[in-house]
Amino acid sequence: DVSLIGHPDSVKAIKENVPDIDKVVLSAHCHDDLGLATANSLVAVKNGARQVECTINGIGERAGNASLEEVVIAIDARKDIFNGLATNINKKQIINIPAIAAEVYDVTGAGDTVVAVLSLSLSVCSSMKESVILANYAAGIVVREIGAVSVTPAELKEYIASNNKIN
């Protein structure tokens, strides 16, 4: 789906027409340019894909990718549609971390900021929840500026103090 010409039903056609296709794992990699990444990924799974390349909160290049948490919950909630498939993901680990309301001027670099802060925070042994909240705060800073900007430790510390504490 990278070029927006793929269709989720194409997985079914591939399974029916490619010799020895059962020897490989079919994967869905959908972008959210038209708001259908999760839906298209689920149709691909229904038609035989056994791997979905998705991201947390659907954050990814361009318009984003299929949302991991939406794919997991949909497959779990509708086992009748997905023929009993399971993801083996511990759904208790999926938590809601609300965004802080902010005036958004530009989202340039916000995704990169999230990835960078999340990675840095995890590398110094912060918990996943703490790291995600910290990354969320950092993104909240950069979207208030025009253009690609960096976040300083002082800005992040001040932002945390003025909004919420990491708990």
C-alpha positions as MATLAB code, in Angstrom:
seq = 'DVSLIGHPDSVKAIKENVPDIDKVVLSAHCHDDLGLATANSLVAVKNGARQVECTINGIGERAGNASLEEVVIAIDARKDIFNGLATNINKKQIINIPAIAAEVYDVTGAGDTVVAVLSLSLSVCSSMKESVILANYAAGIVVREIGAVSVTPAELKEYIASNNKIN';
ca = [
       0.000    0.000    0.000;
       3.050    2.273   -0.047;
       2.075    3.836   -3.372;
      -1.673    3.854   -2.600;
      -2.346    1.440   -5.443;
      -2.482   -1.732   -3.379;
      -5.814   -3.114   -2.267;
      -6.269   -5.321    0.808;
      -8.114   -7.912   -1.265;
      -4.900   -8.378   -3.251;
      -3.685  -10.668   -0.439;
      -6.474  -13.078   -1.343;
      -5.505  -12.968   -5.023;
      -1.849  -13.555   -4.164;
      -2.746  -16.559   -1.976;
      -4.878  -18.019   -4.759;
      -2.454  -17.455   -7.643;
       1.143  -17.665   -6.436;
       2.620  -21.184   -6.268;
       4.021  -22.225   -2.864;
       2.784  -19.007   -1.242;
       1.958  -21.024    1.866;
       5.715  -21.293    2.502;
       6.027  -17.588    3.304;
       4.412  -15.198    5.751;
       2.335  -12.569    3.990;
       2.552   -9.106    5.494;
       0.433   -5.957    5.305;
       2.157   -2.571    5.352;
      -0.505    0.121    5.019;
      -0.220    3.888    5.148;
      -3.007    6.097    6.464;
      -3.110    8.647    3.634;
      -6.822    7.986    3.150;
      -7.586    7.100    6.779;
      -7.855    3.387    6.043;
      -4.560    1.889    7.238;
      -6.088   -0.097   10.104;
      -9.128   -1.182    8.091;
      -6.976   -2.253    5.132;
      -4.615   -4.148    7.449;
      -7.548   -5.999    9.001;
      -8.917   -6.964    5.569;
      -5.447   -8.207    4.634;
      -5.373  -10.351    7.808;
      -8.849  -11.669    7.039;
      -7.583  -12.642    3.580;
      -4.464  -14.425    4.805;
      -1.787  -11.953    5.881;
      -0.206  -13.144    9.130;
       1.953  -10.127    9.838;
       0.911   -6.477   10.078;
       3.596   -3.834    9.980;
       2.043   -1.274   12.279;
       3.113    1.401   14.731;
       2.122    2.647   18.162;
      -0.708    5.169   17.728;
      -0.278    4.819   13.970;
       2.660    7.239   14.092;
       4.822    6.751   11.023;
       6.103    8.298    7.841;
       3.788   10.314    5.618;
       0.253   10.111    7.044;
       1.107    7.312    9.464;
       0.604    3.567    9.471;
      -1.900    1.115   10.867;
      -2.291    1.564   14.612;
      -0.922   -1.380   16.616;
      -3.470   -1.010   19.399;
      -6.418   -0.780   16.985;
      -5.308   -3.864   15.047;
      -4.743   -5.879   18.245;
      -8.068   -4.949   19.835;
     -10.043   -5.497   16.607;
      -8.592   -8.971   16.062;
      -9.224   -9.878   19.695;
     -12.744   -8.426   19.804;
     -13.873  -10.083   16.562;
     -12.441  -13.574   16.716;
     -15.543  -14.671   14.790;
     -14.425  -12.629   11.771;
     -10.744  -13.521   12.082;
     -11.295  -17.271   12.500;
      -9.899  -17.384   16.027;
      -6.578  -15.688   15.228;
      -4.683  -14.256   18.170;
      -1.906  -11.687   18.423;
      -0.255  -12.916   21.643;
       0.072   -9.271   22.713;
      -0.699   -8.576   26.359;
      -3.578   -6.119   26.023;
      -3.191   -5.088   29.664;
       0.004   -3.357   28.575;
      -1.941   -1.102   26.192;
      -2.632    2.056   28.158;
      -4.223    5.394   27.367;
      -1.961    8.390   27.698;
      -4.027   11.447   26.828;
      -2.602   14.312   24.832;
      -2.370   17.736   26.391;
      -4.419   20.358   24.564;
      -2.183   22.762   22.674;
      -2.279   25.167   19.774;
      -0.583   23.355   16.920;
       1.406   25.461   14.480;
       3.474   22.852   12.668;
       3.947   19.089   13.024;
       7.268   19.021   11.168;
       9.583   16.752   13.123;
       7.034   15.776   15.785;
       7.267   12.083   14.904;
      11.055   12.204   14.933;
      10.930   13.951   18.314;
       8.705   11.210   19.722;
      10.998    8.448   18.463;
      14.142   10.207   19.705;
      12.824   11.027   23.186;
      11.212    7.613   23.592;
      14.454    5.865   22.602;
      16.594    8.049   24.823;
      14.290    7.630   27.802;
      14.161    3.845   27.399;
      17.944    3.708   27.025;
      18.373    5.173   30.507;
      16.036    2.518   31.942;
      12.867    4.595   32.328;
       9.689    2.529   32.232;
       7.752    2.326   28.986;
       4.941    4.409   30.485;
       7.338    7.117   31.688;
       9.095    7.129   28.324;
       5.863    7.442   26.348;
       4.638   10.293   28.551;
       7.977   12.080   28.199;
       7.886   11.654   24.409;
       4.310   12.962   24.390;
       5.409   16.062   26.284;
       8.331   16.631   23.906;
       6.011   16.423   20.898;
       3.715   18.902   22.626;
       6.579   21.378   22.665;
       7.653   21.046   19.028;
       4.180   21.324   17.507;
       3.850   24.792   19.040;
       6.747   26.059   16.911;
       7.035   26.651   13.177;
       9.544   24.449   11.368;
      11.718   21.644   12.651;
      12.883   22.496   16.155;
      14.683   20.662   18.926;
      13.645   20.350   22.545;
      16.091   21.279   25.278;
      16.148   19.546   28.651;
      15.198   22.864   30.271;
      12.145   23.264   27.999;
      11.047   19.715   28.729;
      11.500   20.156   32.476;
       9.487   23.395   32.447;
       6.749   21.824   30.282;
       6.426   18.860   32.637;
       6.264   21.128   35.683;
       3.537   23.269   34.133;
       1.340   20.404   32.916;
       1.587   17.172   34.889;
       4.078   15.021   36.663;
       5.159   11.705   35.242;
       3.562    9.082   37.447;
];
